CSV table of C-alpha atoms in Angstrom, one decimal:
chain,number,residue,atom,x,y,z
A,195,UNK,CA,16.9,-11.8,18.2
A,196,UNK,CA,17.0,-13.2,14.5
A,197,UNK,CA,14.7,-11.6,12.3
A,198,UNK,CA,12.1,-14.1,10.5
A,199,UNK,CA,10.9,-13.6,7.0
A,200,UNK,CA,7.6,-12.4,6.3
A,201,UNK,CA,5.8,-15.6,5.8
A,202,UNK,CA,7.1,-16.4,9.6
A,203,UNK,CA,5.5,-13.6,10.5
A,204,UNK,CA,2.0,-14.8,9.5
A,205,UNK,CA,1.9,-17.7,11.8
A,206,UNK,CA,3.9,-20.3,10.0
A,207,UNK,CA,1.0,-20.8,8.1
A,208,UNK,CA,3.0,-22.7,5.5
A,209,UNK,CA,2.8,-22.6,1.0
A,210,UNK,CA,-0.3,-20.3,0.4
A,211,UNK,CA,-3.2,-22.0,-0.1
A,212,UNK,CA,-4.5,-21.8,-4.1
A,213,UNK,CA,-7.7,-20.9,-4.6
A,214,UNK,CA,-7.5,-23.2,-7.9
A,215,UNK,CA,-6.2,-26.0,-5.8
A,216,UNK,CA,-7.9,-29.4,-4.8
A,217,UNK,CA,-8.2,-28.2,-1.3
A,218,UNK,CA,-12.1,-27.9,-0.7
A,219,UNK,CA,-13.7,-25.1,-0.2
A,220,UNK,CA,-14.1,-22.5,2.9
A,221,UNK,CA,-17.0,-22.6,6.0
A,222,UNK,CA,-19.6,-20.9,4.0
A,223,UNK,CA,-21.1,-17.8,5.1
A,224,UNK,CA,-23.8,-16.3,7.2
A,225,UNK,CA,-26.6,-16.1,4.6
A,226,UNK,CA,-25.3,-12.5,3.2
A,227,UNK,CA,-23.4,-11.2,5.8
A,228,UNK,CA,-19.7,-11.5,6.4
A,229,UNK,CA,-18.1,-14.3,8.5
A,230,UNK,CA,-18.3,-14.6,12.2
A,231,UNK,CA,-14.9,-13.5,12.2
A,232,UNK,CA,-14.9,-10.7,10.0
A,233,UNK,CA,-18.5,-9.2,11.7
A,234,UNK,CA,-17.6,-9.8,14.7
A,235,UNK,CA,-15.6,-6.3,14.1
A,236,UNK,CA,-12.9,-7.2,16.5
A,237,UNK,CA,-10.3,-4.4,17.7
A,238,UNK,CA,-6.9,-4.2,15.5
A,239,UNK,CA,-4.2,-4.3,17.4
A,240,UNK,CA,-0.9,-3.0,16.1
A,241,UNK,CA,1.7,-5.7,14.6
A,242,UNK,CA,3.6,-7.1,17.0
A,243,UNK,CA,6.3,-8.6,14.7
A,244,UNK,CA,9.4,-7.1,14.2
A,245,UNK,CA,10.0,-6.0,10.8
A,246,UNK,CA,12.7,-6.2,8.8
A,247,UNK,CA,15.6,-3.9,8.9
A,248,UNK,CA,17.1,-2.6,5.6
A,249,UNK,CA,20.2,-1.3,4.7
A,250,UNK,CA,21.5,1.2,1.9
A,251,UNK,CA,22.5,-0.3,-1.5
A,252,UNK,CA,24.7,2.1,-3.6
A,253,UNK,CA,24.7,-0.3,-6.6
A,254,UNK,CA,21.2,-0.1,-7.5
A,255,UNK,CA,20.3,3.6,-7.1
A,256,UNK,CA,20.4,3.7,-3.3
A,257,UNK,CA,17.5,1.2,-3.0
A,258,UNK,CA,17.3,0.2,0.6
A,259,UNK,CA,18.0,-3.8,0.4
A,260,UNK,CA,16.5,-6.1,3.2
A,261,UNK,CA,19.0,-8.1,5.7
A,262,UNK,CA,19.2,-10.5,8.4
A,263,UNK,CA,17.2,-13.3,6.7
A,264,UNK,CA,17.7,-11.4,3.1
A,265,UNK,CA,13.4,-12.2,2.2
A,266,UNK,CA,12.7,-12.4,-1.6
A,267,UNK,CA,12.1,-8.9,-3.0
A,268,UNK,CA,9.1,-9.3,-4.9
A,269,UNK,CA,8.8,-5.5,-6.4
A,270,UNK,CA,11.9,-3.2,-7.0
A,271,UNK,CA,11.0,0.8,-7.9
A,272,UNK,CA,14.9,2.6,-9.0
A,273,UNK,CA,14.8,6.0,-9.6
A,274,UNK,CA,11.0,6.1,-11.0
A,275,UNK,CA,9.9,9.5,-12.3
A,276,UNK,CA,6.7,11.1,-13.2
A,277,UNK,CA,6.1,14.5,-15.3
A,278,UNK,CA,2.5,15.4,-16.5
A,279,UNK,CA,2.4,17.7,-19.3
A,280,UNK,CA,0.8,21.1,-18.3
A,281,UNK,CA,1.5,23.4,-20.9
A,282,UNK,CA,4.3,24.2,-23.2
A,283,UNK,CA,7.4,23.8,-21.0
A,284,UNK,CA,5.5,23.0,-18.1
A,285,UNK,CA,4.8,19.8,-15.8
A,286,UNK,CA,3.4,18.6,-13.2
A,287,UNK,CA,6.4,17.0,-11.2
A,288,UNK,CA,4.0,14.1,-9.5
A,289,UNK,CA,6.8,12.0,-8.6
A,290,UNK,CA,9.9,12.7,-9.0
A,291,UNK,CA,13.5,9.7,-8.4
A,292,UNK,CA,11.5,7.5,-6.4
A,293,UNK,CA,13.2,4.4,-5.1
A,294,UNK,CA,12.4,1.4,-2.9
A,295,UNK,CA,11.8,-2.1,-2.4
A,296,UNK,CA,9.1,-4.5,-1.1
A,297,UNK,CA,9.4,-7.8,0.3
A,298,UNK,CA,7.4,-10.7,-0.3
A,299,UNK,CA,4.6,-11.2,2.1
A,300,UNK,CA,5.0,-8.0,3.4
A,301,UNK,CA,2.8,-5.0,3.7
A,302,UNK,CA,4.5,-1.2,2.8
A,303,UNK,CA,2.3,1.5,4.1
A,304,UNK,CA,3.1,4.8,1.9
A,305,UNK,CA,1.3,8.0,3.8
A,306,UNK,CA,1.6,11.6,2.9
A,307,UNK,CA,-1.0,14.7,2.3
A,308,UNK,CA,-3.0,14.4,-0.6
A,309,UNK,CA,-1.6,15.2,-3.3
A,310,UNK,CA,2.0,14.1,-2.8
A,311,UNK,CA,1.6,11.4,-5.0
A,312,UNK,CA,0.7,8.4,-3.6
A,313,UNK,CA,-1.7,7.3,-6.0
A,314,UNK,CA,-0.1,7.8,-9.1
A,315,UNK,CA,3.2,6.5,-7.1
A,316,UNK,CA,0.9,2.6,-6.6
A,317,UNK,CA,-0.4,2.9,-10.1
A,318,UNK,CA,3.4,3.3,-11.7
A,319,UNK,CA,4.5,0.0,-9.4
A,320,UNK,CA,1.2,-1.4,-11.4
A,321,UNK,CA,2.1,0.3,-15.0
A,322,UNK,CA,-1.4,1.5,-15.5
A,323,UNK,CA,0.6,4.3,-16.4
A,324,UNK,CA,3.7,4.7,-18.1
A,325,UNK,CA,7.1,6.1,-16.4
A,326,UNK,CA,8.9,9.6,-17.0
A,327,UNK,CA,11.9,7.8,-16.4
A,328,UNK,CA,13.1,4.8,-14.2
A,329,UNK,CA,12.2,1.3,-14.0
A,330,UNK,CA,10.1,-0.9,-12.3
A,331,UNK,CA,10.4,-4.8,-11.2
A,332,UNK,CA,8.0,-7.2,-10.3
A,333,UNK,CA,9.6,-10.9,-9.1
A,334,UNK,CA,13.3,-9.6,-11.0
A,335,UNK,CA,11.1,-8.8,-14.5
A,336,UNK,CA,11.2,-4.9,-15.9
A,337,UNK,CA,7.7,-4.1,-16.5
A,338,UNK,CA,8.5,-1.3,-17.5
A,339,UNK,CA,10.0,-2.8,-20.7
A,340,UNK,CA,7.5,-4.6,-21.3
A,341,UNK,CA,4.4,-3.7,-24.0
A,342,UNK,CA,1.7,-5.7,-25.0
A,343,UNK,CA,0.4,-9.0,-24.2
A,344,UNK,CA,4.1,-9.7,-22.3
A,345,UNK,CA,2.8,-6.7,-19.9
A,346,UNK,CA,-1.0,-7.7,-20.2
A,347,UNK,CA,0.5,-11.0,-19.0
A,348,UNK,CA,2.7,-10.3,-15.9
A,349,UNK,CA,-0.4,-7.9,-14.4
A,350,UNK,CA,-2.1,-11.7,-13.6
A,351,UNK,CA,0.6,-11.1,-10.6
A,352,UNK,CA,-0.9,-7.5,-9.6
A,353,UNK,CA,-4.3,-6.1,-8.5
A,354,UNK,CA,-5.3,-3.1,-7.5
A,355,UNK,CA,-8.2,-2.3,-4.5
A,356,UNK,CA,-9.5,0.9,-5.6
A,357,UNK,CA,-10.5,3.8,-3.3
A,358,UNK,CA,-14.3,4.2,-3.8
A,359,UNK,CA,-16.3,0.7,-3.8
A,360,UNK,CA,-19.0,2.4,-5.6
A,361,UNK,CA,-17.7,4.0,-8.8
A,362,UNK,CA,-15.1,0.8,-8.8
A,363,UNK,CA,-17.4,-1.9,-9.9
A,364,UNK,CA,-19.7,-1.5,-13.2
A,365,UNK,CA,-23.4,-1.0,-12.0
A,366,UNK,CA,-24.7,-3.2,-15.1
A,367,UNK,CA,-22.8,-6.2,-13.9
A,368,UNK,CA,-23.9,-8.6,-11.2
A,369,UNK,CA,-21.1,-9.4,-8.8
A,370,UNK,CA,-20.8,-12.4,-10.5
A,371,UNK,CA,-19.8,-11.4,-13.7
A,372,UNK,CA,-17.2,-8.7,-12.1
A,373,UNK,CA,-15.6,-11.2,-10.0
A,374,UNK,CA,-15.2,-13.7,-13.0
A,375,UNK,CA,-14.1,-10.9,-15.5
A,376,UNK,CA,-10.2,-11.2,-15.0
A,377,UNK,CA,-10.8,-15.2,-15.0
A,378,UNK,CA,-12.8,-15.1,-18.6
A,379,UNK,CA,-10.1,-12.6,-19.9
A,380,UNK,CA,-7.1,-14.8,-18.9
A,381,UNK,CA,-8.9,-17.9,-20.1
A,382,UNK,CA,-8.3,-19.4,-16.8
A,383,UNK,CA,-11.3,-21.6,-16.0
A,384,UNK,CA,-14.5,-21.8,-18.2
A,385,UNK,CA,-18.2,-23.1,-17.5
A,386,UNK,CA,-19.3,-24.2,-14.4
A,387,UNK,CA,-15.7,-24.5,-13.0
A,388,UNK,CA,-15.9,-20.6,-13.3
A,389,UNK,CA,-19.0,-20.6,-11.3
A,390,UNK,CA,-17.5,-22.7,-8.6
A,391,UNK,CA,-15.2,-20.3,-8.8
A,392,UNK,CA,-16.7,-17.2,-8.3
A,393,UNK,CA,-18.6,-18.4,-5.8
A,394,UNK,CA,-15.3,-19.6,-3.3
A,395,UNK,CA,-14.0,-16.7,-3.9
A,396,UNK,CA,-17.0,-14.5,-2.5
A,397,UNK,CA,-16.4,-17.4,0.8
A,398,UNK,CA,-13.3,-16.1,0.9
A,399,UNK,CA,-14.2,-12.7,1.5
A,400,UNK,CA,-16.8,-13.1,3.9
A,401,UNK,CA,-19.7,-13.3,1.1
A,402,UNK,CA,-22.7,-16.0,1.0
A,403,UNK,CA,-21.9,-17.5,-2.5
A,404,UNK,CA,-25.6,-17.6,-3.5
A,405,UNK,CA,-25.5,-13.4,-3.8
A,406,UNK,CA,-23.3,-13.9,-7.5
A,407,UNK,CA,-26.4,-12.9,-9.4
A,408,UNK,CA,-27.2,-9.6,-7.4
A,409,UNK,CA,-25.7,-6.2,-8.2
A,410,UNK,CA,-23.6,-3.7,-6.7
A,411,UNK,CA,-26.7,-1.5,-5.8
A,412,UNK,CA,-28.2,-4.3,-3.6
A,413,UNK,CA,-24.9,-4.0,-1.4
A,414,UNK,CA,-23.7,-2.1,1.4
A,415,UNK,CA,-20.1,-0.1,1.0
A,416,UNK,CA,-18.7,-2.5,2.9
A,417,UNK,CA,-19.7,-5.6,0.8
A,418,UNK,CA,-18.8,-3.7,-2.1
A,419,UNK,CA,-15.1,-3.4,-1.2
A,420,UNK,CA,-15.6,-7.1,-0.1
A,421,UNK,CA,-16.9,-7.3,-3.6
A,422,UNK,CA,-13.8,-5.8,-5.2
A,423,UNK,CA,-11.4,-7.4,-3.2
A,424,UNK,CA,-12.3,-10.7,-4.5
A,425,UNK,CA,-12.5,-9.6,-8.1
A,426,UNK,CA,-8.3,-8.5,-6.8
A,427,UNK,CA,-8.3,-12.0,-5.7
A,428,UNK,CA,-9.5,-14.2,-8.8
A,429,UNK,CA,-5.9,-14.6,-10.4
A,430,UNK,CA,-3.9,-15.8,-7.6
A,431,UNK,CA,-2.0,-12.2,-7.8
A,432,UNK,CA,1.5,-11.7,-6.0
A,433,UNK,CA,1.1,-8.3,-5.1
A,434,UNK,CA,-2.1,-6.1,-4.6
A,435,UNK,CA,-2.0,-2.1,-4.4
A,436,UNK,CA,-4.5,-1.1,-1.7
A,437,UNK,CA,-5.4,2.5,-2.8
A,438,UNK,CA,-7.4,4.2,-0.3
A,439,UNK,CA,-9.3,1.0,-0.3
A,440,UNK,CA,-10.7,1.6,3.1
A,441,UNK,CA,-10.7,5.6,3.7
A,442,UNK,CA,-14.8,5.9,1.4
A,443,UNK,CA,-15.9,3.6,5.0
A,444,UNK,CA,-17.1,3.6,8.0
A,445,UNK,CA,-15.1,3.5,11.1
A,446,UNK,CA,-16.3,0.5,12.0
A,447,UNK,CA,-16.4,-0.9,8.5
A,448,UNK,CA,-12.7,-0.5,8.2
A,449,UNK,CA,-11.7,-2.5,11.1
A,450,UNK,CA,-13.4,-5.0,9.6
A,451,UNK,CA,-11.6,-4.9,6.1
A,452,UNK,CA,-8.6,-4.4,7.7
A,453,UNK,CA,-8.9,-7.5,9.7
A,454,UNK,CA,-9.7,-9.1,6.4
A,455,UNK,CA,-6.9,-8.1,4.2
A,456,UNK,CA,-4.4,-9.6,6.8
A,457,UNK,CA,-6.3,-13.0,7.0
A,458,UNK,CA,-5.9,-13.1,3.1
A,459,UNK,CA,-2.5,-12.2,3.4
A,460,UNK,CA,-1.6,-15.0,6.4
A,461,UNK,CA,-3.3,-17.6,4.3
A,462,UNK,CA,-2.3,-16.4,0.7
A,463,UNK,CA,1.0,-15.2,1.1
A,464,UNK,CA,0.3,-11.6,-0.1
A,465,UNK,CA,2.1,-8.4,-0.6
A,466,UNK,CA,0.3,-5.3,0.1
A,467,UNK,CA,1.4,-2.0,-1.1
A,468,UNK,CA,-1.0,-0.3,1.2
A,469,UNK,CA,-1.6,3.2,0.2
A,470,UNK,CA,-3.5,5.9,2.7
A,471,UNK,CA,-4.0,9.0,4.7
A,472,UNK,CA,-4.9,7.5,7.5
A,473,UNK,CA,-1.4,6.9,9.9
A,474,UNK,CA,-3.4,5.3,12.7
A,475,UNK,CA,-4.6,2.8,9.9
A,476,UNK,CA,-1.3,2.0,8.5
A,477,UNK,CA,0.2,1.7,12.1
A,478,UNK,CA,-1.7,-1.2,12.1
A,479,UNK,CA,-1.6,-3.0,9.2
A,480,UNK,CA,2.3,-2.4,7.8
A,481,UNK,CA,5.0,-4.2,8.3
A,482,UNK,CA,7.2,-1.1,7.4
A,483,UNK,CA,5.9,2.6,6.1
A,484,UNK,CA,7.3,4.9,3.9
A,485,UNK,CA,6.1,8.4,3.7
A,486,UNK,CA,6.0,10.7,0.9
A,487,UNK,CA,6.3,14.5,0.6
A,488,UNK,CA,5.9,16.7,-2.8
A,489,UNK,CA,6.7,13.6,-5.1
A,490,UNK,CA,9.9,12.0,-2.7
A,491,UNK,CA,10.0,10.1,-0.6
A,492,UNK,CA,11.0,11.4,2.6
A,493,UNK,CA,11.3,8.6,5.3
A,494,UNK,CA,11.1,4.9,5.5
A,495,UNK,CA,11.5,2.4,8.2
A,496,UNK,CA,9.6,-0.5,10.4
A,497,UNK,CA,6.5,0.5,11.8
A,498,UNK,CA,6.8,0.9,15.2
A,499,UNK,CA,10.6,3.1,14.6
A,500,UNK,CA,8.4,5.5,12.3
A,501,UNK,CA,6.0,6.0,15.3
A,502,UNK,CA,7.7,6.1,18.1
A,503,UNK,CA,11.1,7.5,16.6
A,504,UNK,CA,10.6,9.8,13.5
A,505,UNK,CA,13.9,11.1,12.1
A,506,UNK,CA,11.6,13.4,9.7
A,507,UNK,CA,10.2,16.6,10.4
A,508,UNK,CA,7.4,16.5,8.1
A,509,UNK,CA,6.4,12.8,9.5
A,510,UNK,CA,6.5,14.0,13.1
A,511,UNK,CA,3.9,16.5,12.1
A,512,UNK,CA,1.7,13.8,10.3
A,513,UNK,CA,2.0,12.0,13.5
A,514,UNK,CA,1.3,14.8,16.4
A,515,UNK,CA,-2.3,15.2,14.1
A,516,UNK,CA,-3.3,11.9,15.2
A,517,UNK,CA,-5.2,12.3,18.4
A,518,UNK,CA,-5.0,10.2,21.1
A,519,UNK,CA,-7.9,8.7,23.3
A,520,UNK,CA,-7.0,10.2,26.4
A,521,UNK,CA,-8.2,13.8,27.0
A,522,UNK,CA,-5.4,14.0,29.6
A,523,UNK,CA,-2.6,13.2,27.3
A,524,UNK,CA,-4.2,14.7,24.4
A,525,UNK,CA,-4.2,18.1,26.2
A,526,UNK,CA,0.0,17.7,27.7
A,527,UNK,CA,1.3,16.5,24.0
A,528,UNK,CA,3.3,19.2,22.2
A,529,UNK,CA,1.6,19.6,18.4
A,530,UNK,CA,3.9,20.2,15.5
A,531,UNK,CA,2.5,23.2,13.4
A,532,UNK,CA,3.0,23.3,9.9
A,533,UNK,CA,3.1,26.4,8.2
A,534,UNK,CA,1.9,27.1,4.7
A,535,UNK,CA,0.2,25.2,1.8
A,536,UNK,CA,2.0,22.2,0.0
A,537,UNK,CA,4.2,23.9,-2.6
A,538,UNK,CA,3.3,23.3,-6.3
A,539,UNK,CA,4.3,20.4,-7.7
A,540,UNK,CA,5.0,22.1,-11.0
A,541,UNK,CA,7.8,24.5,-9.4
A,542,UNK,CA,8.8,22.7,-6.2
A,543,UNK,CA,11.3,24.5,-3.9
A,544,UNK,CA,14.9,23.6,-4.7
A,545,UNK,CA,16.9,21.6,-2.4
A,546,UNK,CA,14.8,20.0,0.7
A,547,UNK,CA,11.0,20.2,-0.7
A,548,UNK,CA,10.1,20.8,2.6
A,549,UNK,CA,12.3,23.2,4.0
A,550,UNK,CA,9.3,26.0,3.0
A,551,UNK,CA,7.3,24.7,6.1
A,552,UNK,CA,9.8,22.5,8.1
A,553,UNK,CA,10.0,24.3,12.1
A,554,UNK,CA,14.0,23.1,11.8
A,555,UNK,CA,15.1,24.5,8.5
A,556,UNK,CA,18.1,26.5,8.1
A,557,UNK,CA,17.6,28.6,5.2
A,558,UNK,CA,19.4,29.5,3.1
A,559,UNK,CA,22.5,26.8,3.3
A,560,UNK,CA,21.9,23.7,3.8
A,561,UNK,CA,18.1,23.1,3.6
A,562,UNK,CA,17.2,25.1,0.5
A,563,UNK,CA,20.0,24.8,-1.8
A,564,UNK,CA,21.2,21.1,-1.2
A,565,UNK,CA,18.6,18.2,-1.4
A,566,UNK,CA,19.5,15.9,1.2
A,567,UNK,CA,19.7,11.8,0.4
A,568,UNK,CA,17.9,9.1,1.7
A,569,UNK,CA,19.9,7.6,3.5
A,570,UNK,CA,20.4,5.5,6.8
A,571,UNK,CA,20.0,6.9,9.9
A,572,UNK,CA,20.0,4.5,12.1
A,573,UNK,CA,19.7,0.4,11.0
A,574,UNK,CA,16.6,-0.2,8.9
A,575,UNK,CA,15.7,3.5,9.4
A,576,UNK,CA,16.4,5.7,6.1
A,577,UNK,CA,15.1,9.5,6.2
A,578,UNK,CA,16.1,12.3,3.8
A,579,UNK,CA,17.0,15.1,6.3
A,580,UNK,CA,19.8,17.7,7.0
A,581,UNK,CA,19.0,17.5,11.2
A,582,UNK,CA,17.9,14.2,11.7
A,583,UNK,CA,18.8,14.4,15.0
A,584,UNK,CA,17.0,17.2,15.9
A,585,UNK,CA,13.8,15.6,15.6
């Protein structure tokens, strides 16, 4: 079967729609609650697309390069590496030759234990902080070349959904003002235009338009990351970095985002980089997942291959931790036990980072002396393992 690009995927939904454009705006709300469709908390389903299959690329530093209907590759990550200072001669190896790619209009789950770097990994793709070493793209231009008000300008294309809705928006501010921040600072739209447009985008999100002169206080979690995500939202952004935005809410609150972060995505053409610790979450919601271990990245393929066919030891153990909601099958399944703590990441173990806990290592030769690639294991499917096929 051909494979259809990302904005197929979506429901042929056609050219984004332009929240600056002459369009007209949304149904409005529900007087303060969300949408019908957004409250009605419906069930997510997993994805039943097919994702896109990638294939090793030695030219560029082994990036995995999409095929089939070659999508647009909207963000590019060679080689990126991140040291913190910890003392004199010492750092704090957060991530460390990171490489990959992500398709426009597609959502890349990244999973691993805290601590592995997934956050600092999302805001490196972002350039709120600076690179060790490597280089990052955005739409074929090297942020991370860039200084000044040519950076300040190309982060209009990327927003960032932070983790806690609470400590994310300024308590002094109405929701008004937050949402219409990034517009004032770009000098995008001025006077009552701004208000107009402040108030379509909280439609957007599920908001009644009439709450812009409340405060974050007056607002449940929920509405606050509705809050945020249509502050991410004002600039017509290309690529938004969803950091733990979901893990500070309820159970029942996150279905409810989730469902609304791939409505925005179907009708604005997004790309999510969609960071969390939640596998059951990101089952759902990604188009492909890529996990990380110690400050690699260990694994990457299309959603449903990573579930039902790890070629990772250390991402079959994320996965056997997810319980299931049968008793009966929850009781027969075989758990994979991990032993150990997460190494340090300021003296890592040499070769495979994992091999200190990994049930298949052979020690000493291969697993701890020679760090194995990423590379393809089977089409699409890239994991950075000795014994794949002992998995």
């Amino acid at each position: 079967m051909p494979h259809r690009s990302a904005s197929a995927h979506r429901g042929q939904a056609g050219p984004a729609r332009r929240l600056l454009g002459d369009d007209g705006p949304r149904q409005e709300g529900d007087g303060g609650r969300s949408s019908a469709r957004h409250q009605a908390g419906r069930r997510v389903g997993p994805r039943t697309r097919q994702d896109h299959p990638v294939t090793a690329q030695a030219a560029r530093a082994d990036v995995p390069e999409p095929v089939g209907d070659r999508a647009k590759v909207l963000v590019r990550v060679e080689n990126v590496v991140k040291h913190f200072p910890a003392g004199i001669g010492v750092s704090v190896k957060a991530v460390d030759g990171v490489s990959f790619e992500i398709r426009q209009g597609e959502t890349l789950g990244l999973v691993g234990e805290s601590g592995c770097g997934k956050s600092t990994l999302g805001r490196l793709v972002m350039q709120l902080i600076p690179v060790t070493s490597g280089k990052v793209f955005l739409d074929g231009v090297e942020l991370t070349s860039l200084h000044g008000e040519r950076l300040r300008q190309q982060r209009r294309q990327m927003q960032i959904i932070f983790q806690d809705p609470f400590a994310s928006l300024d308590p002094r501010m109405t929701i008004g003002d937050i949402i219409a921040e990034p517009l004032v600072n770009f000098g995008v739209v001025r006077g009552r235009k701004l208000r107009d447009r402040v108030q379509e985008l909280l439609r957007v999100v599920g908001l009644n338009p009439n709450f812009n002169n409340r405060y974050p206080h007056e607002f449940s979690g929920g509405q606050r990351q509705r809050i945020g995500i249509a502050r991410a939202l004002a600039l017509n952004p290309k690529l938004i970095v969803c950091d733990e935005a979901i893990s500070a809410l309820d159970v029942s609150i996150q279905a409810q985002v989730v469902n609304l972060l791939e409505d925005l995505q179907r009708e604005f053409n997004l790309t999510y980089l969609f960071i969390a610790h939640d596998l059951s979450v990101v089952r759902h919601i990604s188009d492909r997942v890529m996990v990380m271990y110690l400050g690699k990245i260990v694994e990457i393929a299309n959603s449903t291959e990573t579930y039902t066919n790890p070629k990772h030891p250390y991402t079959k153990a994320l996965l056997s931790a997810i319980p299931l909601p049968d008793p009966k099958l929850q009781r027969g399944r075989r758990l994979v036990e991990l032993s150990g703590e997460i190494p340090s990441p300021i003296n890592p173990p040499s070769g495979c980072r994992f091999h200190t806990r990994c049930p298949i290592a052979r020690v000493p030769t291969p697993c701890a002396e020679v760090e194995p690639p990423l590379e393809e294991k089977l089409r699409g499917h890239f994991a950075a393992c000795h014994f794949s096929n002992e998995v």
